[in-house]
Coordinates of C-alpha atoms in Angstrom, one line a residue:
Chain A
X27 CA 5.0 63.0 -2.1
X28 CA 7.2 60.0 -3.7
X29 CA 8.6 59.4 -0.4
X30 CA 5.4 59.6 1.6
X31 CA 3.8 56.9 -0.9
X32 CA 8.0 55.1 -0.2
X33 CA 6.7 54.6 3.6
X34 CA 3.7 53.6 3.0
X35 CA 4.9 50.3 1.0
X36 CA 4.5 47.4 3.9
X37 CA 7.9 45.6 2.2
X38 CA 10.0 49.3 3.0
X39 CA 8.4 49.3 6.7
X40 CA 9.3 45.7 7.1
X41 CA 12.5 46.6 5.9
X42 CA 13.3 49.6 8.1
X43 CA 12.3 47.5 10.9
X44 CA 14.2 44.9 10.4
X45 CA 17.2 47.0 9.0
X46 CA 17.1 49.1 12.4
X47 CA 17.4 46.4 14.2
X48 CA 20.1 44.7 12.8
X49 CA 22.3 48.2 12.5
X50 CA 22.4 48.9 16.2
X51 CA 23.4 45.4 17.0
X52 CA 25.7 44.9 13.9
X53 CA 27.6 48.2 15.3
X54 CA 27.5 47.3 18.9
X55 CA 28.7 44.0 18.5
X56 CA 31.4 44.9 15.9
X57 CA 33.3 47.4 18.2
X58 CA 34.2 44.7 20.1
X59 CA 35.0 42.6 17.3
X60 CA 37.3 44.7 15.4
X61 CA 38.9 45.8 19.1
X62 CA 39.6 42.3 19.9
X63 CA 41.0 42.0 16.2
X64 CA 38.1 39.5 16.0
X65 CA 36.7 41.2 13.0
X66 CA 36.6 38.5 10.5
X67 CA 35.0 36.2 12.6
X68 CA 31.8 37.8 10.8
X69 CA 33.3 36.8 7.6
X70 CA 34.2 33.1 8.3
X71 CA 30.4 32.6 10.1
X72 CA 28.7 33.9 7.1
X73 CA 30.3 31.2 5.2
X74 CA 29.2 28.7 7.4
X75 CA 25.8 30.0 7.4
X76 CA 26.1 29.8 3.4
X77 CA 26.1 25.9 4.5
X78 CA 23.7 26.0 6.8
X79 CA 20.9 27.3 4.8
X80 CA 21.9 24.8 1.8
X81 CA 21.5 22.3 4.6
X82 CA 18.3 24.2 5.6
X83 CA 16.7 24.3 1.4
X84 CA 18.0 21.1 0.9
X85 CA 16.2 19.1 3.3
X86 CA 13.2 21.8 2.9
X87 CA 13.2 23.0 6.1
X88 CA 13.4 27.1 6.5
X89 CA 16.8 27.8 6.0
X90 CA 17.3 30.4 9.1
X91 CA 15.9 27.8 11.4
X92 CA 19.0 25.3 10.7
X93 CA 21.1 28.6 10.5
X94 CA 20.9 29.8 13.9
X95 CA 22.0 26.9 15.7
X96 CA 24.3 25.9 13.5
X97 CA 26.2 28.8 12.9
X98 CA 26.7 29.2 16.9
X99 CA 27.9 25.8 16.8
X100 CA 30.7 27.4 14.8
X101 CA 31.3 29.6 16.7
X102 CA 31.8 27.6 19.8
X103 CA 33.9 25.4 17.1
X104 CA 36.2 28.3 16.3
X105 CA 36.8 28.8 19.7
X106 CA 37.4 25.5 20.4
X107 CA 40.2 25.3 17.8
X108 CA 42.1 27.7 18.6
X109 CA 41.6 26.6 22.4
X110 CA 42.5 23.1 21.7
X111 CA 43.8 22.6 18.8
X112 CA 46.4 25.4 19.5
X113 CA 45.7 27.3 16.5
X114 CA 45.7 31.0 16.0
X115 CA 42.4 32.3 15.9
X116 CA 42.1 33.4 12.4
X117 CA 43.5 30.1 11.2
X118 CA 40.3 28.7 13.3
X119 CA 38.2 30.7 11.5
X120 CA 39.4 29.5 8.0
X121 CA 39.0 26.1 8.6
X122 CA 35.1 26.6 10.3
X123 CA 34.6 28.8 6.8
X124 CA 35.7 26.6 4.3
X125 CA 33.9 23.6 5.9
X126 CA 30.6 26.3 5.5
X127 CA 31.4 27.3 1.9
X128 CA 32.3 23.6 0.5
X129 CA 29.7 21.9 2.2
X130 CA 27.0 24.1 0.9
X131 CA 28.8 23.8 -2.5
X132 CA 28.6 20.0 -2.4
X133 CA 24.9 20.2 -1.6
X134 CA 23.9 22.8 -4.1
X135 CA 25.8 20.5 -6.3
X136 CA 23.5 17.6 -5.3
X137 CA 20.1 18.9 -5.1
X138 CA 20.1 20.4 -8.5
X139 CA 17.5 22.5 -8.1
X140 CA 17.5 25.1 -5.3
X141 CA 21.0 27.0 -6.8
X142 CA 18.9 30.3 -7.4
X143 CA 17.5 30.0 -3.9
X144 CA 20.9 29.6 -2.5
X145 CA 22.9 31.9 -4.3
X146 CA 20.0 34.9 -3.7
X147 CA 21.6 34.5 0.0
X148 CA 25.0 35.5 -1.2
X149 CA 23.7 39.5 -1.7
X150 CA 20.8 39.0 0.2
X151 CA 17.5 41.3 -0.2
X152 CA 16.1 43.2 2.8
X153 CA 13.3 44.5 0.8
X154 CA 11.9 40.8 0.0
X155 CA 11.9 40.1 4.0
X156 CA 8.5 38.2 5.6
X157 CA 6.9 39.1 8.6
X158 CA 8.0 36.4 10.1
X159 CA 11.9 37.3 9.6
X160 CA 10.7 40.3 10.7
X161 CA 9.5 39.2 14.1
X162 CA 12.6 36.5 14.2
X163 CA 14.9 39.3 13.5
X164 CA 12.8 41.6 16.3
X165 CA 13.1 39.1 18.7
X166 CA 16.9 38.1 18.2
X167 CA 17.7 41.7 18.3
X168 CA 16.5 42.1 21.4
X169 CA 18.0 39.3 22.9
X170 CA 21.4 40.4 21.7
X171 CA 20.6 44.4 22.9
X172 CA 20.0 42.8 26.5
X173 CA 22.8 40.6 26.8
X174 CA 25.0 43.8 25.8
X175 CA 23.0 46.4 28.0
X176 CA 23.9 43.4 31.4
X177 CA 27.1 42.5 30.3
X178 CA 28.7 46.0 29.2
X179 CA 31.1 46.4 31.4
X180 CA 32.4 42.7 31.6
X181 CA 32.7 43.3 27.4
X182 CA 34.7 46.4 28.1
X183 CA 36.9 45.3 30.8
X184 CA 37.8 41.9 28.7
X185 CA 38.0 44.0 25.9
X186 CA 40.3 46.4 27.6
X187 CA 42.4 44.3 29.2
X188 CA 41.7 40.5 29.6
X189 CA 44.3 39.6 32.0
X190 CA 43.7 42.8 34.4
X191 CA 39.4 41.6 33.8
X192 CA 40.1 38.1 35.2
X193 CA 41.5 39.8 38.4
X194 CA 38.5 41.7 39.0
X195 CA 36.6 38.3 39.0
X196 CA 35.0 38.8 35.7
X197 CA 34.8 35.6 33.7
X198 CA 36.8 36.0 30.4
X199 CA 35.9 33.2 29.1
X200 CA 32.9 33.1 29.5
X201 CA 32.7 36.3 28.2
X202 CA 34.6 35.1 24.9
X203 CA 32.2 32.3 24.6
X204 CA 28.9 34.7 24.6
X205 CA 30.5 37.4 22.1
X206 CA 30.6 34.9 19.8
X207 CA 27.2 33.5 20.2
X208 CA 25.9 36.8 20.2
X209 CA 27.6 37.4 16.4
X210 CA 26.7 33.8 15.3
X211 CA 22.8 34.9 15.9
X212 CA 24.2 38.6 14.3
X213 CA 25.3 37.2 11.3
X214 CA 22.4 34.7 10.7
X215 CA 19.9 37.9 10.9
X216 CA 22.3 40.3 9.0
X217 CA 22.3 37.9 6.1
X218 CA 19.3 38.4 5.0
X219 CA 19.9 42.1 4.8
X220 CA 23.2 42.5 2.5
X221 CA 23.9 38.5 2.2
X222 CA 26.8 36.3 2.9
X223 CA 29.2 38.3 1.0
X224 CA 29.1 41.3 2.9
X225 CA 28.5 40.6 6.2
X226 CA 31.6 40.8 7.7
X227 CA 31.0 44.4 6.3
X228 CA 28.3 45.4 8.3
X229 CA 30.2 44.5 12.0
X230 CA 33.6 46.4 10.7
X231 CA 32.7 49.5 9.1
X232 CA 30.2 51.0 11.6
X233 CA 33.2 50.0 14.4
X234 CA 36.2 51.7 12.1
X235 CA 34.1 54.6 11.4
X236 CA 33.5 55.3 15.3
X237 CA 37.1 54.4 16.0
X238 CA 38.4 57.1 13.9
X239 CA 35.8 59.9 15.6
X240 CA 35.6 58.7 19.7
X241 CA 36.6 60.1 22.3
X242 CA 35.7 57.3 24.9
X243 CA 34.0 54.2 24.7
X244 CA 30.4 54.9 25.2
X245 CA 31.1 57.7 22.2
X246 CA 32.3 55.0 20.1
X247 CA 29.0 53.0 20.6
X248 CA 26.9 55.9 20.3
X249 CA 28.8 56.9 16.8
X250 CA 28.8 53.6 15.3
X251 CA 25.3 52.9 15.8
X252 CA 24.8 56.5 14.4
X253 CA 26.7 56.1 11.3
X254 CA 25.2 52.1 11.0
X255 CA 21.3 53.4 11.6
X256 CA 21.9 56.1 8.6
X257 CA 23.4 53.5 6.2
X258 CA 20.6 51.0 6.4
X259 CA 18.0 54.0 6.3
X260 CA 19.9 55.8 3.2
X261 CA 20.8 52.6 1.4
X262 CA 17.2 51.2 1.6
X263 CA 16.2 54.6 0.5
X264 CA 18.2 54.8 -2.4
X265 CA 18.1 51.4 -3.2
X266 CA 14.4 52.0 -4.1
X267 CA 14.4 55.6 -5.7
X268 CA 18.0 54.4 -7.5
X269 CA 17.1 51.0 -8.3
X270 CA 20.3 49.6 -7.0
X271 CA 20.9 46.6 -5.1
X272 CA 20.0 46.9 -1.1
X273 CA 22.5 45.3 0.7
X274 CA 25.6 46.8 -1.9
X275 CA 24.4 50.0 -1.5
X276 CA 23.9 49.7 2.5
X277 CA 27.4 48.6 2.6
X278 CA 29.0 51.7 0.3
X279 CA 27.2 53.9 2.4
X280 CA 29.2 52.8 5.7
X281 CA 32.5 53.0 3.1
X282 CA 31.3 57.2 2.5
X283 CA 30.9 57.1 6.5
X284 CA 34.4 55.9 6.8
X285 CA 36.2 57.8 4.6
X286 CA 34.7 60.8 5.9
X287 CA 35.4 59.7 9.2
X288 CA 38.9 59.5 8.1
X289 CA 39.2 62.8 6.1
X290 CA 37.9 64.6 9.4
X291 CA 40.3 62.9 11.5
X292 CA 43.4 63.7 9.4
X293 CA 42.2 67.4 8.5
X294 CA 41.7 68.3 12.6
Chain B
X11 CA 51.3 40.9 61.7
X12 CA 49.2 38.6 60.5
X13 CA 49.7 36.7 56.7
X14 CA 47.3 37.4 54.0
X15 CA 49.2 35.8 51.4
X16 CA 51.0 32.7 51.8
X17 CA 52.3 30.0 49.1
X18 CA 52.9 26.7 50.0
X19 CA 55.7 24.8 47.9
X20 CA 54.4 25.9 44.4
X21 CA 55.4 24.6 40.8
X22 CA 54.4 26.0 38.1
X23 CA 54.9 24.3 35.1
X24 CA 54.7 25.9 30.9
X25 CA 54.2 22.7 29.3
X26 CA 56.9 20.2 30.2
X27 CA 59.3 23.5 31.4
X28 CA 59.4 23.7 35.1
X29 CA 59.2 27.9 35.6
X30 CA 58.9 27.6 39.6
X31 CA 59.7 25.1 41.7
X32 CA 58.7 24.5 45.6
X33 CA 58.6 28.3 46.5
X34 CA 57.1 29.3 49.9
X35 CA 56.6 32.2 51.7
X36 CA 53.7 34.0 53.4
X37 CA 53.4 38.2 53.4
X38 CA 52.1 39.9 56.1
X39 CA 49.7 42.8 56.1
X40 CA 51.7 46.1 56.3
X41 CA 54.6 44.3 54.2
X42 CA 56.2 46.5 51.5
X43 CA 57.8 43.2 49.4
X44 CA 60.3 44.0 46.2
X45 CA 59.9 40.9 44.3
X46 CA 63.0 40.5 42.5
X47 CA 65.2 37.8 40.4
X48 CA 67.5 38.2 36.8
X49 CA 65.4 37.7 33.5
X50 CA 63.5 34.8 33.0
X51 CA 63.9 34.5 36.8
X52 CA 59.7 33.3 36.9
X53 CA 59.1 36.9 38.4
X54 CA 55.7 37.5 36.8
X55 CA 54.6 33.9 36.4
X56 CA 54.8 34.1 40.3
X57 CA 52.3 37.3 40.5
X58 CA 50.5 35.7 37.9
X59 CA 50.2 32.5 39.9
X60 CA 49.3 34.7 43.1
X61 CA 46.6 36.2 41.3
X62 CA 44.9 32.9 39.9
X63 CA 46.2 33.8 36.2
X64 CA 47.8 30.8 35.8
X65 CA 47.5 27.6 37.2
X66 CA 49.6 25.4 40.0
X67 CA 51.4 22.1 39.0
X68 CA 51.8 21.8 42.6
X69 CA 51.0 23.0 46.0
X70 CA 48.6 25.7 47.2
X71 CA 48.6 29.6 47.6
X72 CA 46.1 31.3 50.4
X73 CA 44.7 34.8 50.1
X74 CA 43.4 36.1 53.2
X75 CA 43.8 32.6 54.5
X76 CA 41.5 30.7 52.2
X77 CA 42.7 28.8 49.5
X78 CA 42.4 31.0 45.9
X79 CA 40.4 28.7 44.2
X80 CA 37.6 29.7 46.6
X81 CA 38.5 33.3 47.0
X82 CA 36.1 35.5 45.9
X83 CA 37.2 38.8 47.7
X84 CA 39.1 40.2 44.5
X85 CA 38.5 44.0 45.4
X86 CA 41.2 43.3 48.1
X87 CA 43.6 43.0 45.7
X88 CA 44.5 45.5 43.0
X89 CA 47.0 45.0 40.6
X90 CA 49.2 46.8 38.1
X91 CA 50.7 45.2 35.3
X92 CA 53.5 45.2 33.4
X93 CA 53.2 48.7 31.6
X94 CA 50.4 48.6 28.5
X95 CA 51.7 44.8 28.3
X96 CA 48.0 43.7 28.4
X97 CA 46.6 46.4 27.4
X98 CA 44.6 47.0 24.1
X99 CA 46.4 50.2 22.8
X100 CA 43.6 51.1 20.4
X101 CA 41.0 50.9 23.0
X102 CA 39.3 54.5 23.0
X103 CA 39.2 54.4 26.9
X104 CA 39.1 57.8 28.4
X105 CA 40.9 58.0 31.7
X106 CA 37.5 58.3 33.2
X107 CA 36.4 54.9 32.2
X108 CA 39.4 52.8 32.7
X109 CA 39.6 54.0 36.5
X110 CA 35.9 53.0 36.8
X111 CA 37.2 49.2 35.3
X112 CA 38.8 48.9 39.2
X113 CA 35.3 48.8 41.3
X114 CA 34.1 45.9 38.7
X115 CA 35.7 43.5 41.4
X116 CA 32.9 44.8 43.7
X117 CA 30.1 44.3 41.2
X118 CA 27.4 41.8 41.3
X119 CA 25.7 41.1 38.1
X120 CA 25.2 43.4 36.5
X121 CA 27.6 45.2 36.7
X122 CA 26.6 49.1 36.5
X123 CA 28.7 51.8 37.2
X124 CA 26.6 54.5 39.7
X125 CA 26.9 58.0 39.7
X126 CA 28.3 57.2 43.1
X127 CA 30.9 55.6 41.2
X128 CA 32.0 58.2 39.4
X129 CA 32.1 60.8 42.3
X130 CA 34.5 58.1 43.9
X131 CA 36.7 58.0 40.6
X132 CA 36.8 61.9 40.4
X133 CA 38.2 62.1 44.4
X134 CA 40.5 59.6 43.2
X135 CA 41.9 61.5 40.6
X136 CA 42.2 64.7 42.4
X137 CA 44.3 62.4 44.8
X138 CA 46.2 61.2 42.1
X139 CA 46.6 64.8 40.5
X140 CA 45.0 63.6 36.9
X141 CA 41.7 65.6 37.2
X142 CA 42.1 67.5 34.5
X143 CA 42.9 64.3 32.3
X144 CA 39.9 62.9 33.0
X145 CA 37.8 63.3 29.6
X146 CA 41.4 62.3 28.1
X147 CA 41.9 59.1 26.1
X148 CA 44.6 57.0 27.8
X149 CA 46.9 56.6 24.6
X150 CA 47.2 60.8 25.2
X151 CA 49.0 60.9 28.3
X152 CA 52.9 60.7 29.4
X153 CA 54.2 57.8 30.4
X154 CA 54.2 59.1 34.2
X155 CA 50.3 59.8 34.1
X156 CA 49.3 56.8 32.6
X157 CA 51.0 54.8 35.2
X158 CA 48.8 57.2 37.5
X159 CA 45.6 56.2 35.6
X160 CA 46.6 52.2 35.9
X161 CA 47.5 52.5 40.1
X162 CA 44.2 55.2 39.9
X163 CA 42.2 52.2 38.9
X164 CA 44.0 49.2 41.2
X165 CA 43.5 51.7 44.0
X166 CA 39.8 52.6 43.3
X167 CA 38.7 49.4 45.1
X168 CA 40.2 50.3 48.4
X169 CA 42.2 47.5 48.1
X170 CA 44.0 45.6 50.9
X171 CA 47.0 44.6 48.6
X172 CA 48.9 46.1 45.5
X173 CA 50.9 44.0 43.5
X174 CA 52.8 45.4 40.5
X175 CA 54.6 44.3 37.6
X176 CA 57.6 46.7 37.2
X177 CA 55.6 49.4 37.2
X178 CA 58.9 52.0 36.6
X179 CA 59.9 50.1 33.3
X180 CA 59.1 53.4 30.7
X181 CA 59.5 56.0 33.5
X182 CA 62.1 58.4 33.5
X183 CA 64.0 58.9 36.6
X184 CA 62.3 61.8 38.4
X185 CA 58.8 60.3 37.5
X186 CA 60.1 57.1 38.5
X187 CA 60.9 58.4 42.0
X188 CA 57.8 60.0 42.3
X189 CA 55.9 57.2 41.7
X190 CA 57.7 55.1 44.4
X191 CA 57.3 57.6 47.1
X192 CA 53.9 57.3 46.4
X193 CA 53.5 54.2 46.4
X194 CA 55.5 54.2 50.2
X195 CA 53.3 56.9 51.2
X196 CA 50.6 54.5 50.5
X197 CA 52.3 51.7 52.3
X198 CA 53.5 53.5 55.2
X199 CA 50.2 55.8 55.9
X200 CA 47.3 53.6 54.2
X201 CA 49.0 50.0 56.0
X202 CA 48.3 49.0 51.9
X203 CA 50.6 45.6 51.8
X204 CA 52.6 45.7 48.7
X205 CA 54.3 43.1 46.6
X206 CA 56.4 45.0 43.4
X207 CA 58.1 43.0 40.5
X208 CA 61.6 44.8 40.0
X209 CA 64.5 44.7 38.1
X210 CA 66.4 46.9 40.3
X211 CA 67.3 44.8 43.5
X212 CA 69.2 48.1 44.7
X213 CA 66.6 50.8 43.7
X214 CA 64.1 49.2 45.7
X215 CA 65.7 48.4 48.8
X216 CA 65.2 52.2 49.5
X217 CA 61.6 51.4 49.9
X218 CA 60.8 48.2 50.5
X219 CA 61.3 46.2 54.1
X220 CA 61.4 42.7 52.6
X221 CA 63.1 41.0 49.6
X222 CA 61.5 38.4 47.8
X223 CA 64.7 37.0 45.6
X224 CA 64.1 33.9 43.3
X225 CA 65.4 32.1 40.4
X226 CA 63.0 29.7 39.3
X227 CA 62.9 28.8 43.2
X228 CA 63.3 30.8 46.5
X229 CA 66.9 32.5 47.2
X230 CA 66.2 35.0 49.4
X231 CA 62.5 35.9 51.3
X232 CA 63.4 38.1 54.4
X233 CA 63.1 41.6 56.0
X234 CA 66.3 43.7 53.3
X235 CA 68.6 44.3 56.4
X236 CA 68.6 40.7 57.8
X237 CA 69.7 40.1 53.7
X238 CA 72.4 42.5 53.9
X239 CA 74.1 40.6 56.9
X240 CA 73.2 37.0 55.5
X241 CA 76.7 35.7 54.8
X242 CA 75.1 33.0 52.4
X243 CA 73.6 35.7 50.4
X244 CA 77.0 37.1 50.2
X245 CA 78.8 33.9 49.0
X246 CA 75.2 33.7 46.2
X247 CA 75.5 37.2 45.0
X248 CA 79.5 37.8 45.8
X249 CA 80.4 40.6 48.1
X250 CA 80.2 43.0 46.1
X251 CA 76.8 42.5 44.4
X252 CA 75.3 42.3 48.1
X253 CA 76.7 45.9 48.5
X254 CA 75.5 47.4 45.9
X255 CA 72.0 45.9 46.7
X256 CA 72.1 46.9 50.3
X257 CA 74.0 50.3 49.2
X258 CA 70.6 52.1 48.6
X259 CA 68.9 50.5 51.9
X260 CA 70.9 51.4 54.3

């Protein structure tokens, strides 16, 4: 009866939406990622979106809406560096992070008064999402889902083998450049859900989970977004009947999923 | 015979370090070429130049006589490289999928692989004698049958040209032979042109009709049995360094 009268609150349907959402893309996304050994690129974005959405409160415009663009700037940025600037990649990704991370300190700093706004983005709050994140993360998500579903087999062929995808014509770096646009707009939406703080969380742990289990690549999708789905529906579950924090508990969840994962693996 | 590769007086340059320098030659279809030259000799720079991996300081290469900027046709070439050099070992590929990877060249976006697809990978791998490795992740197989899986998905485009980057470096030596007599069997009944990166200038001379020599430029790039009677190529490689090459050959 408790968990009928559970669904029936509109801030847990918004959340399961919106959770959903972000799961399958979080998972999809992040098997690349961690493949490419890309996987705190999630880590160094959420820190710049930190910044962004100080820039965002402090000039009281909604933060997400300075977010998004932003935060695929850096991305292209991070690229760029390590492109240009001939810098490894996670050397780029420091230096895009801590210009996220001090900036948004240094504005916090200045505004004096929208710290508790700010810092509630740090663990985030799925259950306090609006309608209209809602329908921002809806739409987002699909447009991530569709780029995926065309460009599948360019992903896996330049994540397979890079120099073998070029021969076949496939454009690598163009390729590069859109995975990482893709996880800009994936970290902006996941934000809200578990925070800046554990992000990065959220694009590994579904991926390390399927890669200890597959037995192919479309396995590995299918497992990840398995194991990702169940953590946002459990932890938002528990969350509420537990009263624990969303986003934390979300994010232990995927740990259980791992380390089962890995227990099954080593015992067969 | 007619050329469908042909480079005109390329450089390639790694920074201010000239790799190769003014090297021409054109292969015609039909050729089996063993592309060969000591370490550091610019060996797979060269492939990679051929292949549009890396770019020319100077001059121009033509596949299937238009320049490779332009080309497009990539399904007529498949290549093999250097064993798991580029590859990403943790990938959970099954054998399946990474033979599919070979018919992207002769996608359009976007790029879906068909049950026709599939059907054409599975014949492939009957040819090849992996069938039963199919559903198998790549990391899972001997050395020899992953080399299968790798030519399994150069081959799968029907290509017009193999090029390989020492593809017998972790083989052992029965595997290794095998592989080779495939690979002539291929050459001599399929008219597939191929171009092989080897360190074994001897080994390959039982194979291949041409020798492509170089050392950051062109030594050698001639039919093997017109090398073995070059008397310049005796006073390069000494008497009996050309012997031992030619041994095998003749």
């Amino acid at each position: 009866m408790e968990i009928i009268n559970f669904l029936q609150y509109s801030f847990i349907q918004r959340a399961f939406v919106a959770g959903v959402l972000v799961a399958v893309i979080c998972s999809a996304l992040g098997l690349f990622l961690v493949l490419r050994k890309m996987s705190l690129i999630g880590d160094g974005l959420s820190h710049v979106s930190f910044g962004a959405i100080a820039l965002g409160l402090f000039f009281g415009i909604y933060p997400f809406y300075v977010a998004i663009p932003l935060v695929i700037l850096a991305s292209i940025l991070i690229l760029k560096i390590s492109e240009k600037a001939q810098v490894y990649g996670d050397a780029a990704i420091g230096v895009v992070s801590a210009i996220g991370i001090s900036g948004g300190v240094i504005l916090a700093g200045l505004s004096h008064g929208f710290n508790v706004d700010l810092f509630s983005y740090l663990f985030g709050n799925i259950l306090a999402i609006s309608n209209t994140e809602v329908i921002l993360s809806a739409l987002l998500s699909i447009i991530v889902m569709a780029a995926i579903y065309f460009f599948y087999w360019d992903l896996f062929s330049a994540t397979f083998d890079e120099e073998y995808a070029k021969t076949t014509g496939i454009k690598a770096t163009f390729i590069n450049n859109l995975l990482t646009v893709l996880t800009a707009v994936t970290v902006v939406l996941s934000i809200r859900m578990v925070g800046v703080m554990l992000v990065s969380a959220l694009l590994i742990l579904p991926a390390v989970t399927a890669l200890q289990l597959s037995r192919g690549f479309k396995t590995a999708m299918m497992i990840g977004a398995a194991a990702s789905l169940l953590s946002v529906i459990l932890g938002i579950s528990f969350s509420f009947f537990l009263d624990l924090p969303t986003g934390a508990t979300i994010v232990m969840i995927n740990v259980v999923f791992f380390g089962l994962a890995f227990a099954y693996k080593k015992i067969s | 015979m007619s050329v469908i590769i042909e480079a005109k007086n390329i450089s390639v340059n790694y920074g201010s370090s000239e790799v190769l320098k003014n090297i021409s030659f054109g292969i015609e279809k039909g050729d089996f070429v063993g592309l060969a030259g000591s370490n550091g000799a610019g060996k797979t720079t060269l492939v990679k130049a051929l292949l549009g991996l890396l770019p020319l300081t100077t001059g121009e290469i033509e596949l299937f006589g238009e320049n490779e900027e332009r080309f497009n046709d990539w399904q007529k070439i498949g290549y093999l490289p250097q064993k798991f050099s580029t590859i990403n070992a943790l990938f959970p590929a099954t054998v399946e999928e990474v033979i599919a990877l070979g018919l992207l060249s002769t996608k359009k976006f976007p790029k879906r692989i068909t049950a026709t697809d599939r059907k054409k990978a599975r014949a492939l791998m009957a040819e090849l004698g992996i069938t039963e490795q199919a559903k198998k992740m790549l990391s899972e197989l001997s050395g020899g049958q992953q080399q299968k899986v790798l030519l399994g998905r150069a081959l799968i485009s029907e290509p017009e040209v193999l090029i390989f980057d020492e593809p017998s470096t972790a083989l052992d030596p029965n595997s290794r032979d095998a592989f080779f007599k495939l690979l002539q069997t291929l050459n001599q009944e399929k008219g597939i042109t191929i171009i092989l990166i080897t360190h074994d200038t001897g080994y390959i001379g039982k194979y291949a009709n041409k020798l492509l020599y170089i050392d950051r430029e062109l030594i050698y790039f001639g039919k093997f049995s017109e090398f073995c009677a070059d008397h310049k190529m005796k006073s390069y490689f000494g008497e009996h360094e050309q012997h031992i090459i030619c041994h095998q050959h003749n």
